[in-house]
Amino acid sequence: MNPYWSQIARDLSPYVPGEQPRIADLVKLNTNESPFGPSPLALAAMRAAVDTLRLYPDPEATELREALAAHHGVKPEQVFVGNGSDEVLAHAFVALLKQPKPLLFPDITYSFYPVWAQLFGILCETVPLDGEMRIRVEDYRREAGSIIIANPNAPTGIALPRTEIARLLEDHPDIPVLIDEAYVDFGGESAVPLIADHPNLLVVQTMSKSRALAGLRVGYALGDVGLIEALRRVKDSFNSYPLGRVAQAGATASVRDHAYFGETCARIVAGREAMTRELRRFGFVVLPSSANFVFARHPARDGAELAAALRQRAILVRHFNKPRTAPYLRITVGTEDDTSQLIAAAADILRG
Ligand SMILES: Cc1ncc(COP(=O)(O)O)c(C=O)c1O
C-alpha cells in the first residue's frame, strides 16, 4: 500500500460502478441508462448555456429548484440539488443519517449505502428482504438512528406502495427516514405527498434514469426546509458550486418538458413488460419490477455464466456476485431492438 495514504483511504472499500466499455455496437443493458436521448428542449438549453461558461454558476441553482418545486408541488426552499443523486445521498448520510444509533437499510439494496456508511463512520445494520426479495416495513420496528430505503428497490425493482412508506414513517416519527426514488418514474408511487406531514422524510430522486441525463449528473432531494438546510450546510462546507451552468440549464429544461418525459417513461414501461413476457417465455423467473430494469434468473443456469455468455455476444448486463443475488441478472430495459437482441442471445445460450 502507498505510504502516503491516510488511514481513511486505507480502510475504504469503494463502490464499483457498472462498466462503461469503449466497444462499438454493444447492447448496453448494465447501468440502467435510458435508451432514449434527453429532451430536445434540454439539449437546446445546454447548447445555449455553453456561451455563458466564463461565469460561475448560480450556487443556489434557483431556476432549477423553482422548476422542480413546481413539478413536485413543494416550495423551492424544500428542494436541494446536487451533482447526481449519489452526491445528494452522500451529503444526506453526513447531514442526517449519521446518528448515535444505527442506520437501517435492506441487506439487498443499492450497494453504495454501505460504502458511504464506512466513509463517514456511520454505524449501520442491514434488515433482510423476505423470501420473495421484498422489503417488509414491520421488520424495521427496532432500535434505529435513521433509515434509508430505495423505492423501488435496486437491484430487485420491487416497489412498496405509498401506504407502506406511510406506515414506516408512523413507526419512526423521531428519526430521519430517506426514501431513494431513483426509479420511481417507471411505475412506483412517490413518497413526496407524505412530506407535508412528515418533517423527518427526505425523498431523493435523479435525472439519470427517467430523464436520460446520466452523463450530466443531476440529482435532488425534497423534504422539510429543516432537512434541506442540513444538506446545504454540508454542501457549502464541501463545494459551493456542485452543478455547472450547462447542468442547471439542461436539467431545468428537462423538468419543464412534461410531454417528452411522459412519453419516454411510458415507452420504457411498455418495453419492460415486453421484456418480462419474453424472458418468462424462455423459462426465466422475473421479479415484478416497477423500475427501468428487471431482475431475473434462470432455474437451469448460473447467473455469472449467463452474464459471461451474453457478454461474448456483445450484450452487457449486471451481475452481483453475492450469495442471494448471484443467481440473478439485472437487465436494463433498452430499445425494442435491444430487447430482441437480448432474447435472441438468451435463446441461443439456453439451446447450447
Ligand atoms: C438506487 C439508486 N440510487 C441512486 C443512484 C445514483 O444515481 P445518480 O448518481 O446517477 O443520480 C443509483 C444509480 O444507479 C441507484 O441505483
PDB file of C-alpha atoms and ligand atoms in Angstrom, residues 15 31-32 84-87 89 110 113 150 154 180 182-183 206-209 217-219, ligand 1:
ATOM      1  CA  TYR A  15     -18.247   1.272  -4.764  1.00  0.00           C
ATOM      2  CA  THR A  31     -26.197   0.530 -15.800  1.00  0.00           C
ATOM      3  CA  ASN A  32     -29.892   1.433 -16.099  1.00  0.00           C
ATOM      4  CA  GLY A  84     -26.029  13.283  -9.315  1.00  0.00           C
ATOM      5  CA  SER A  85     -28.178  11.725  -6.621  1.00  0.00           C
ATOM      6  CA  ASP A  86     -25.041   9.921  -5.447  1.00  0.00           C
ATOM      7  CA  GLU A  87     -23.694  13.248  -4.219  1.00  0.00           C
ATOM      8  CA  LEU A  89     -27.207  10.887  -0.907  1.00  0.00           C
ATOM      9  CA  TYR A 110     -28.059  -0.103  -3.643  1.00  0.00           C
ATOM     10  CA  TYR A 113     -25.101   2.682   1.023  1.00  0.00           C
ATOM     11  CA  ALA A 150     -34.647   2.574  -2.130  1.00  0.00           C
ATOM     12  CA  ALA A 154     -32.466  -1.911  -6.524  1.00  0.00           C
ATOM     13  CA  ASP A 180     -34.270   6.919  -2.550  1.00  0.00           C
ATOM     14  CA  ALA A 182     -34.060   6.807  -8.367  1.00  0.00           C
ATOM     15  CA  TYR A 183     -36.512   4.582 -10.293  1.00  0.00           C
ATOM     16  CA  THR A 206     -32.326  11.584 -10.032  1.00  0.00           C
ATOM     17  CA  MET A 207     -32.347  12.840 -13.609  1.00  0.00           C
ATOM     18  CA  SER A 208     -30.069   9.970 -14.665  1.00  0.00           C
ATOM     19  CA  LYS A 209     -32.755   7.406 -15.448  1.00  0.00           C
ATOM     20  CA  ARG A 217     -25.002  14.323 -13.188  1.00  0.00           C
ATOM     21  CA  VAL A 218     -28.059  15.917 -11.609  1.00  0.00           C
ATOM     22  CA  GLY A 219     -29.925  14.604  -8.584  1.00  0.00           C
TER      23      GLY A 219
HETATM   24  C1  LIG B   1     -30.947   3.169  -6.074  1.00  0.00           C
HETATM   25  C2  LIG B   1     -30.035   4.182  -6.705  1.00  0.00           C
HETATM   26  N1  LIG B   1     -29.887   5.364  -6.114  1.00  0.00           N
HETATM   27  C3  LIG B   1     -29.081   6.302  -6.639  1.00  0.00           C
HETATM   28  C4  LIG B   1     -28.368   6.078  -7.798  1.00  0.00           C
HETATM   29  C5  LIG B   1     -27.431   7.138  -8.296  1.00  0.00           C
HETATM   30  O1  LIG B   1     -27.846   7.764  -9.428  1.00  0.00           O
HETATM   31  P1  LIG B   1     -27.171   9.114  -9.935  1.00  0.00           P
HETATM   32  O2  LIG B   1     -25.969   9.405  -9.079  1.00  0.00           O
HETATM   33  O3  LIG B   1     -26.818   8.863 -11.351  1.00  0.00           O
HETATM   34  O4  LIG B   1     -28.212  10.173  -9.766  1.00  0.00           O
HETATM   35  C6  LIG B   1     -28.497   4.865  -8.448  1.00  0.00           C
HETATM   36  C7  LIG B   1     -27.723   4.621  -9.688  1.00  0.00           C
HETATM   37  O5  LIG B   1     -27.682   3.608 -10.268  1.00  0.00           O
HETATM   38  C8  LIG B   1     -29.348   3.882  -7.885  1.00  0.00           C
HETATM   39  O6  LIG B   1     -29.473   2.683  -8.467  1.00  0.00           O
END
